Structure formats: C-alpha cells, structure tokens
Coordinates of C-alpha atoms in Angstrom, one line a residue:
Chain A
M106 CA 46.8 -14.7 5.0
I107 CA 45.3 -11.5 6.2
N108 CA 42.0 -10.9 4.5
R109 CA 39.6 -8.0 4.8
R110 CA 37.6 -9.6 7.5
T111 CA 40.6 -10.1 9.7
W112 CA 41.6 -6.6 9.2
L113 CA 38.1 -5.4 10.1
M114 CA 38.1 -7.4 13.3
A115 CA 41.6 -6.2 14.2
C116 CA 40.5 -2.6 13.7
L117 CA 37.4 -3.1 15.8
A118 CA 39.4 -4.7 18.6
S119 CA 41.8 -1.7 18.6
V120 CA 39.0 0.9 18.5
I121 CA 36.6 -0.6 20.9
P122 CA 38.4 -1.3 24.1
G123 CA 36.3 -2.2 27.1
V124 CA 33.3 -3.3 25.1
A125 CA 31.9 -5.1 28.1
R126 CA 31.4 -1.8 30.0
A127 CA 28.1 -0.6 28.8
V128 CA 26.3 2.6 29.1
E129 CA 22.6 2.7 29.3
D130 CA 21.3 1.5 25.9
P131 CA 18.1 3.3 24.7
G132 CA 17.7 0.5 22.2
K133 CA 16.6 -1.7 25.1
A134 CA 13.7 0.7 26.0
Q135 CA 10.5 -1.2 26.3
L136 CA 7.8 0.2 24.0
C137 CA 4.9 -1.9 25.0
M138 CA 4.0 -5.5 25.9
V139 CA 3.0 -8.1 23.3
G140 CA 1.1 -11.3 24.3
V141 CA 1.3 -14.5 22.3
T142 CA -1.4 -17.1 23.1
V143 CA -1.7 -20.6 21.7
Y144 CA -5.1 -22.2 21.4
Y145 CA -6.1 -25.7 20.4
A146 CA -9.1 -25.7 18.1
T147 CA -10.9 -28.8 17.0
D148 CA -14.2 -30.2 15.8
G149 CA -13.4 -33.4 17.6
D150 CA -12.8 -34.2 21.2
P151 CA -11.2 -31.3 23.0
K152 CA -9.8 -33.7 25.6
A153 CA -7.2 -34.5 23.0
A154 CA -5.4 -31.4 24.1
G155 CA -4.8 -33.1 27.4
P156 CA -6.4 -32.8 30.8
K157 CA -4.5 -29.6 31.8
A158 CA -5.6 -27.5 28.8
L159 CA -7.8 -24.7 29.9
P160 CA -11.1 -23.7 28.5
V161 CA -11.2 -20.5 26.5
D162 CA -13.3 -17.6 27.6
K163 CA -16.6 -17.0 25.9
E164 CA -15.7 -13.8 24.3
T165 CA -12.5 -15.1 22.6
A166 CA -14.3 -18.3 21.4
A167 CA -17.1 -16.2 19.9
R168 CA -14.6 -13.9 18.2
L169 CA -12.7 -16.8 16.7
R170 CA -15.9 -18.3 15.4
R171 CA -16.9 -15.1 13.6
E172 CA -14.0 -15.8 11.2
E173 CA -14.9 -18.7 9.0
R174 CA -11.4 -20.0 8.7
L175 CA -11.0 -20.1 12.5
R176 CA -14.4 -21.6 13.1
F177 CA -14.2 -24.8 15.2
K178 CA -16.5 -26.4 17.8
H179 CA -14.1 -26.4 20.6
Y180 CA -11.2 -24.2 21.7
R181 CA -8.7 -24.9 24.5
L182 CA -5.9 -22.7 25.9
L183 CA -2.5 -24.3 25.7
G184 CA -0.1 -21.6 26.7
R185 CA 0.7 -17.9 26.7
D186 CA 3.8 -15.7 27.0
T187 CA 4.1 -12.0 27.3
Q188 CA 7.3 -10.2 26.2
P189 CA 8.2 -6.6 25.9
L190 CA 8.6 -5.0 22.5
L191 CA 12.0 -3.4 22.5
R192 CA 13.1 -0.4 20.6
S193 CA 16.1 -1.8 18.7
Y194 CA 16.2 -5.5 19.7
E195 CA 14.2 -8.5 18.8
S196 CA 12.1 -10.4 21.3
W197 CA 11.2 -14.0 21.5
A198 CA 7.9 -15.3 22.9
E199 CA 7.7 -19.0 24.0
P200 CA 4.1 -19.6 24.8
L201 CA 4.5 -23.3 25.1
K202 CA 7.6 -23.1 27.3
P203 CA 9.5 -25.3 28.3
S204 CA 8.8 -26.7 24.8
D205 CA 10.4 -24.7 22.0
E206 CA 8.2 -26.3 19.4
L207 CA 6.5 -23.0 18.7
M208 CA 8.1 -19.6 19.1
V209 CA 7.3 -16.1 17.9
R210 CA 10.0 -13.6 17.1
F211 CA 9.1 -9.9 16.9
E212 CA 10.9 -6.6 16.4
A213 CA 9.6 -3.1 16.2
Q214 CA 9.5 -1.4 12.9
G215 CA 8.5 1.9 14.4
R216 CA 7.3 3.6 17.5
P217 CA 3.9 2.6 18.7
T218 CA 1.2 5.2 18.1
E219 CA -2.2 5.5 19.7
D220 CA -3.5 3.3 16.9
G221 CA -1.0 0.5 17.2
V222 CA 2.4 -0.7 16.3
L223 CA 4.1 -2.2 13.2
L224 CA 6.1 -5.3 13.9
D225 CA 8.4 -7.5 12.0
L226 CA 7.0 -10.8 13.1
E227 CA 8.1 -14.4 12.5
L228 CA 6.5 -17.7 13.5
W229 CA 8.9 -20.6 14.2
L230 CA 7.9 -24.2 14.4
A231 CA 10.3 -27.0 15.3
R232 CA 13.1 -24.4 15.1
K233 CA 12.2 -23.6 11.5
K234 CA 11.0 -20.2 10.4
I235 CA 7.6 -20.8 8.9
V236 CA 6.3 -17.4 8.1
K237 CA 7.6 -13.8 8.3
A238 CA 5.2 -10.9 8.1
D239 CA 5.2 -7.2 8.7
A240 CA 2.2 -7.2 11.0
R241 CA 0.3 -4.2 12.4
L242 CA -1.1 -4.7 15.8
E243 CA -3.8 -2.5 17.2
G244 CA -5.2 -2.3 20.6
T245 CA -8.3 -4.2 19.9
R246 CA -7.3 -5.9 16.8
P247 CA -5.1 -9.0 17.3
L248 CA -3.4 -11.1 14.7
F249 CA -4.5 -14.8 14.6
V250 CA -2.5 -17.4 12.8
L251 CA -4.1 -20.6 11.8
G252 CA -1.2 -22.9 12.4
P253 CA -0.2 -26.5 12.1
E254 CA -2.4 -29.6 12.8
W255 CA -2.1 -31.3 16.1
R256 CA -4.1 -34.2 17.5
G257 CA -7.0 -33.9 15.1
G258 CA -7.2 -30.1 15.4
H259 CA -5.2 -27.0 14.7
L260 CA -3.1 -24.6 16.7
I261 CA -4.2 -21.0 16.5
I262 CA -1.6 -18.5 17.6
A263 CA -2.9 -15.1 18.7
V264 CA -0.5 -12.1 18.9
E265 CA -1.9 -9.0 20.5
L266 CA -0.9 -5.9 22.4
V267 CA -1.4 -6.2 26.1
P268 CA -3.1 -3.0 27.2
G269 CA -2.3 -1.6 30.6
E270 CA 0.5 -4.1 31.3
K271 CA 3.7 -2.3 32.2
P272 CA 6.9 -3.8 30.8
A273 CA 8.9 -5.8 33.3
K274 CA 12.0 -4.0 34.4
Chain B
M154 CA 63.4 -6.9 -8.3
N155 CA 59.7 -7.0 -8.6
I156 CA 58.0 -9.6 -6.4
N157 CA 54.6 -10.2 -5.0
P158 CA 55.3 -9.8 -1.2
D159 CA 53.5 -11.9 1.3
E160 CA 50.6 -10.1 2.7
A161 CA 51.4 -10.6 6.4
R162 CA 54.7 -8.9 6.2
L163 CA 53.2 -6.3 3.9
A164 CA 50.5 -5.5 6.5
L165 CA 53.2 -5.1 9.1
W166 CA 55.2 -2.9 6.8
L167 CA 52.2 -0.7 6.1
E168 CA 51.7 -0.2 9.8
D169 CA 55.4 0.6 10.3
E170 CA 55.8 -2.5 12.4
L171 CA 58.8 -3.9 10.5
H172 CA 62.2 -2.8 11.9
G173 CA 65.9 -3.3 11.4
E174 CA 67.2 -5.8 8.9
E175 CA 63.8 -7.2 8.2
L176 CA 62.6 -3.7 7.2
A177 CA 65.6 -3.1 5.0
T178 CA 65.3 -6.4 3.3
F179 CA 61.6 -6.0 2.7
E180 CA 61.9 -2.5 1.4
A181 CA 64.7 -3.6 -0.9
A182 CA 62.3 -6.2 -2.3
L183 CA 59.7 -3.5 -2.9
A184 CA 62.0 -1.5 -5.0
G185 CA 60.1 -0.2 -8.0
R186 CA 56.7 -0.6 -6.3
A187 CA 55.9 3.0 -6.0
E188 CA 52.2 2.3 -5.4
L189 CA 53.0 0.4 -2.2
F190 CA 55.0 3.3 -0.8
A191 CA 52.1 5.6 -1.7
A192 CA 49.7 3.3 0.1
R193 CA 51.9 3.4 3.2
E194 CA 51.9 7.1 3.1
E195 CA 48.1 7.1 2.9
V196 CA 47.9 4.8 5.9
R197 CA 50.3 7.0 7.8
R198 CA 48.2 10.0 6.9
W199 CA 45.0 8.3 8.1
R200 CA 46.7 7.2 11.3
G201 CA 47.9 10.7 12.0
M202 CA 44.5 12.2 11.3
M203 CA 42.7 9.7 13.6
A204 CA 45.2 10.2 16.3
A205 CA 44.6 14.0 16.1
A206 CA 40.9 13.7 16.0
L207 CA 40.2 10.9 18.5
P208 CA 40.9 10.3 22.1
P209 CA 43.3 7.3 22.8
S210 CA 40.3 5.0 23.4
V211 CA 36.6 5.3 22.6
E212 CA 33.8 3.6 24.5
P213 CA 31.0 2.5 22.2
P214 CA 27.8 4.1 23.4
Y215 CA 25.7 0.9 23.2
P216 CA 28.0 -2.2 23.0
D217 CA 25.2 -4.8 22.9
F218 CA 23.6 -3.1 19.9
F219 CA 26.9 -2.8 18.0
N220 CA 27.9 -6.3 19.0
S221 CA 24.6 -7.8 17.7
R222 CA 24.9 -5.9 14.5
I223 CA 28.6 -6.9 14.0
A224 CA 27.8 -10.5 14.8
K225 CA 25.0 -10.4 12.2
A226 CA 27.3 -8.8 9.6
I227 CA 29.9 -11.5 10.2
R228 CA 27.3 -14.2 9.8
E229 CA 26.3 -12.7 6.5
L230 CA 29.9 -12.3 5.5
D231 CA 30.5 -16.0 6.2
A232 CA 27.6 -16.9 4.0
A233 CA 28.8 -14.8 1.1
P234 CA 31.3 -16.2 -1.3
L235 CA 34.8 -14.9 -1.0
P236 CA 35.8 -12.6 -3.8
E237 CA 38.3 -13.8 -6.3
P238 CA 41.9 -12.8 -5.7
N239 CA 43.4 -10.1 -7.9
A240 CA 43.9 -11.9 -11.2
A241 CA 47.1 -10.1 -12.0
G242 CA 48.6 -11.0 -8.6
G243 CA 49.3 -7.4 -8.0
F244 CA 48.5 -5.2 -5.0
S245 CA 45.7 -2.8 -4.9
W246 CA 46.1 -0.1 -2.2
R247 CA 42.3 0.1 -2.1
A248 CA 42.2 -3.3 -0.4
W249 CA 44.0 -1.7 2.6
F250 CA 42.4 1.7 2.3
M251 CA 38.8 0.4 2.6
P252 CA 39.1 -1.3 6.0
V253 CA 41.0 1.6 7.4
A254 CA 38.4 4.0 6.1
A255 CA 35.6 1.8 7.5
C256 CA 37.4 1.7 10.9
A257 CA 37.8 5.4 10.9
G258 CA 34.1 5.9 10.1
M259 CA 33.0 3.7 12.9
A260 CA 35.4 5.3 15.4
I261 CA 34.1 8.7 14.5
T262 CA 30.5 7.5 14.8
F263 CA 31.2 6.1 18.3
W264 CA 32.9 9.3 19.2
L265 CA 30.1 11.5 18.0
G266 CA 27.5 9.2 19.6
G267 CA 29.3 9.6 22.9
L268 CA 29.3 13.4 22.5
K269 CA 25.7 13.5 21.6
S270 CA 24.4 11.1 24.2
G271 CA 21.9 12.7 26.5
R272 CA 22.2 16.1 25.0
V273 CA 20.1 16.0 21.9
P274 CA 16.4 15.6 22.3
E275 CA 14.9 12.8 20.4
I276 CA 12.6 13.5 17.4
D277 CA 9.0 12.7 18.2
V278 CA 7.5 11.1 15.2
T279 CA 4.1 10.4 16.8
G280 CA 2.4 13.1 14.8
A281 CA 4.2 12.4 11.6
P282 CA 2.1 11.4 8.6
R283 CA 1.5 7.7 8.5
A284 CA 1.8 5.4 5.6
I285 CA -1.3 4.1 4.0
P286 CA -2.0 0.7 5.5
V287 CA -1.5 -2.0 2.9
E288 CA -1.7 -5.7 2.9
P289 CA 1.3 -7.1 4.7
I290 CA 4.0 -9.0 2.8
L291 CA 4.2 -12.6 3.8
Y292 CA 7.2 -14.7 3.3
T293 CA 7.3 -18.4 3.8
P294 CA 10.8 -19.8 3.5
E295 CA 9.9 -23.5 3.9
N296 CA 9.2 -25.4 0.7
G297 CA 5.5 -26.3 0.3
V298 CA 4.3 -23.8 2.9
S299 CA 2.1 -20.9 1.9
A300 CA 0.3 -18.2 3.8
E301 CA -2.8 -16.2 3.1
W302 CA -3.6 -12.9 4.9
I303 CA -7.2 -12.0 5.7
A304 CA -8.5 -8.8 7.2
S305 CA -11.4 -10.2 9.1
S306 CA -13.9 -7.5 9.8
K307 CA -16.2 -10.0 11.6
A308 CA -13.6 -11.1 14.0
A309 CA -12.0 -7.6 14.2
A310 CA -8.7 -9.2 13.6
S311 CA -6.0 -9.9 11.1
V312 CA -5.7 -13.5 10.2
I313 CA -2.9 -15.5 8.6
V314 CA -3.9 -18.9 7.3
L315 CA -1.0 -21.3 6.9
S316 CA -1.1 -24.2 4.4
G317 CA 1.3 -27.0 3.9
V318 CA 2.8 -26.8 7.4
E319 CA 4.0 -30.1 8.7
A320 CA 1.7 -31.4 11.4
I321 CA 3.1 -31.5 15.0
P322 CA 3.4 -35.1 16.1
D323 CA 0.6 -36.2 18.3
A324 CA 3.1 -37.5 20.8
T325 CA 4.2 -33.9 21.5
D326 CA 2.8 -32.9 24.8
F327 CA 2.2 -29.3 25.8
S328 CA 0.6 -30.0 29.1
E329 CA 3.7 -28.9 31.1
T330 CA 3.8 -25.3 29.9
V331 CA 4.9 -22.9 32.5
Y332 CA 1.8 -20.7 31.9
L333 CA -0.6 -23.5 32.6
K334 CA 1.2 -24.4 35.8
Q335 CA 0.8 -20.8 36.9
Q336 CA -2.9 -21.0 36.0
R337 CA -3.4 -23.9 38.2
A338 CA -1.6 -22.3 41.0
I339 CA -3.6 -19.1 41.1
D340 CA -6.7 -20.6 39.5
S341 CA -7.3 -17.7 37.2
T342 CA -5.7 -14.5 35.9
A343 CA -7.2 -11.3 34.8
G344 CA -8.4 -11.2 31.2
L345 CA -9.0 -14.9 30.9
N346 CA -12.3 -15.3 32.8
P347 CA -12.7 -18.9 31.7
E348 CA -16.2 -20.2 31.3
P349 CA -15.6 -23.9 31.0
F350 CA -18.9 -24.9 29.4
S351 CA -19.7 -21.8 27.4
N352 CA -18.7 -23.0 24.1
E353 CA -19.7 -26.6 24.0

C-alpha cells in the first residue's frame, strides 16, 4: 500500500539529490556560550559528595545563600559543561559527563541582545525530561534550579551565559 | 466495469509509468472513472510546470536543518493515529494532489533559498521592540513533579524549585566527571577561584 507518507518520502528523495553535500549552514552559527554547573548543596557532611568534589568560590556560595530556597550550609562543585548556543539547532550540556544522569537541553528562541537571551530550556534527569521552561538569561543573572536529592543534600543546577568566552569552532 | 483499483498500480498509472498491455488493461478497468483521468491530467500538469520552473536537481541549502526537521515531522507522524480510509472505498484525487503540491512547495522553497543565499542581508532585530518580560511557563511532564519559578532579587537570579523529583540513588557516583579531572590537572580555572574553607 502506498500511503501519503511513502509518497512524501519518495518526493523528497527525488527532489533532494545529494543531500549529504552541505553548503554552509547559518543555522549552526554560534550566538554565545552557555555554561551549566552542578553544585551539591547540603546541611550535612559535604564529604558525602566524594573526595574529588571541589569547594565553591565564596561569591557563588554567598549568592546561593541569599535565596532562602537555596540556602544550605555547604556547597560543592560536581561538574560543569559549556556549550554554544546555536542559531537554529538545539544544544546539550552534560555537566556530569561521562554520566548522563543529568543533562540540559537548550535552544535559542531569539537572537541575543545586550540584555540577554531567551532560551527554550529543558532539564533531563535519568534520561527523562523533568522540566521545560522558556528561560531568560542575562549576563549577570543566572538561572538556578533546585534539583533532586542526592546523598542527603540536593543538586543545584546553574545555567548562565559565559561572558567573554568565544564559541569553539 | 467499475472497480476500486489497487493503489500501487494506480500510483504508477498516475505517473505514466504503466506501459503496453498492462496500461491498456488498467485503463480498461478504469472506464467510467472520469475523476481518475482528471487527476492524472492534474499530475501531468504539475509535472510539466515543475519541469519548466526548476532545474533538473536542486541542492537543499542547509541539509542538516531540513533533515532534522523532516526527522522530527516523521516522528510526529508515527505518533499520530492514521486516518480512516475513505469510507466509500472510492478514490479522492486530493489524496494525490496534496503530496505533489507539498513536494512542489518544498522544491520551490529550496530553489528560492539557493537563489537568495548570500545575497539578501539579514534583518537585524536587535533594536526591535521587546516583549514585556513575564513569568516563564514551566512544564513538568513527569507525574508527581511540580516546578515553581522565583525571581530572586536577593540572589540576582531566576530560580526554579522542583518538587516531587525522584532522588538520585546514593550509589551514583559523580566523582569521575571530565570537568573535575581537568580541574585537578590544571589546579584551577578562571572564574572559579576556589576558597576551600570560606563557607564552612
């Protein structure tokens, strides 16, 4: 049986010869860099994060403590990934690589301005989409996500623009 | 004789791909089905128009983009329920016309895209009026999970607080992250400036 989808695919195959030969795609233009950082926050023993977890700088810890919902006694840095924000394609950050337990997908909803950029943002945990948001990132205004519990504490995911960092070619 | 012809041969016939005895037999079977002959004429007319308007082959300007969107459309098509077949068992020429028209539209788009590539300056929307910032819409597809958005002026940040998220098993170990390995190798990177005992 030839249905509509088969017809469509056949038409595409006949109209698009040599698909593999690409011309330069402006959709892959890198608009800016987005950093995703994962912190471990706990009121208990921070050593639960493991001996390799790094302390958090004073400024970041103070900033987190200023928001009541993010206020914990101890913070540790678990991982970080920086990925380019592409013009027409989605990007995936894997801050805990090689683990894929936590991933962040983002895609531009418009061009960045001097004030920031609007993103279509998703947080994935254990390969399941947990939350989707249209987040606005500004140069000095990150997005913090108070995430799942882990080892007596919580994971906090920070998404922010990375100023001054040129997209990797 | 008035039959419901099988669609595979009908497709070949519409594309003028039937020949000789098979063609004669098939057309004899279609006697009295004027709408099918009209549909074939329509397909021929489209084919002629496209052949006159388009080069023999067209390179898509940005294959990855189109491939990703096509793959997404196919995924959505797979998820959607198939439409019920024509209850009367008859043939609607629109079922053939729509894919052909869609194909023609895409081909013309590729062609125009190729012509315009690199010649038309992009529109700079930097100075365009901006939408009034509103509270973002949060969507939590998992059952039992909810999210609350907070504009934290004290932390100078936006905050999303998740509730009902399943805890990550304690056995999960994140100590082998690539980033932390890099940290150990170079001791420190710009922007982190760790102060190990500043917050305890």
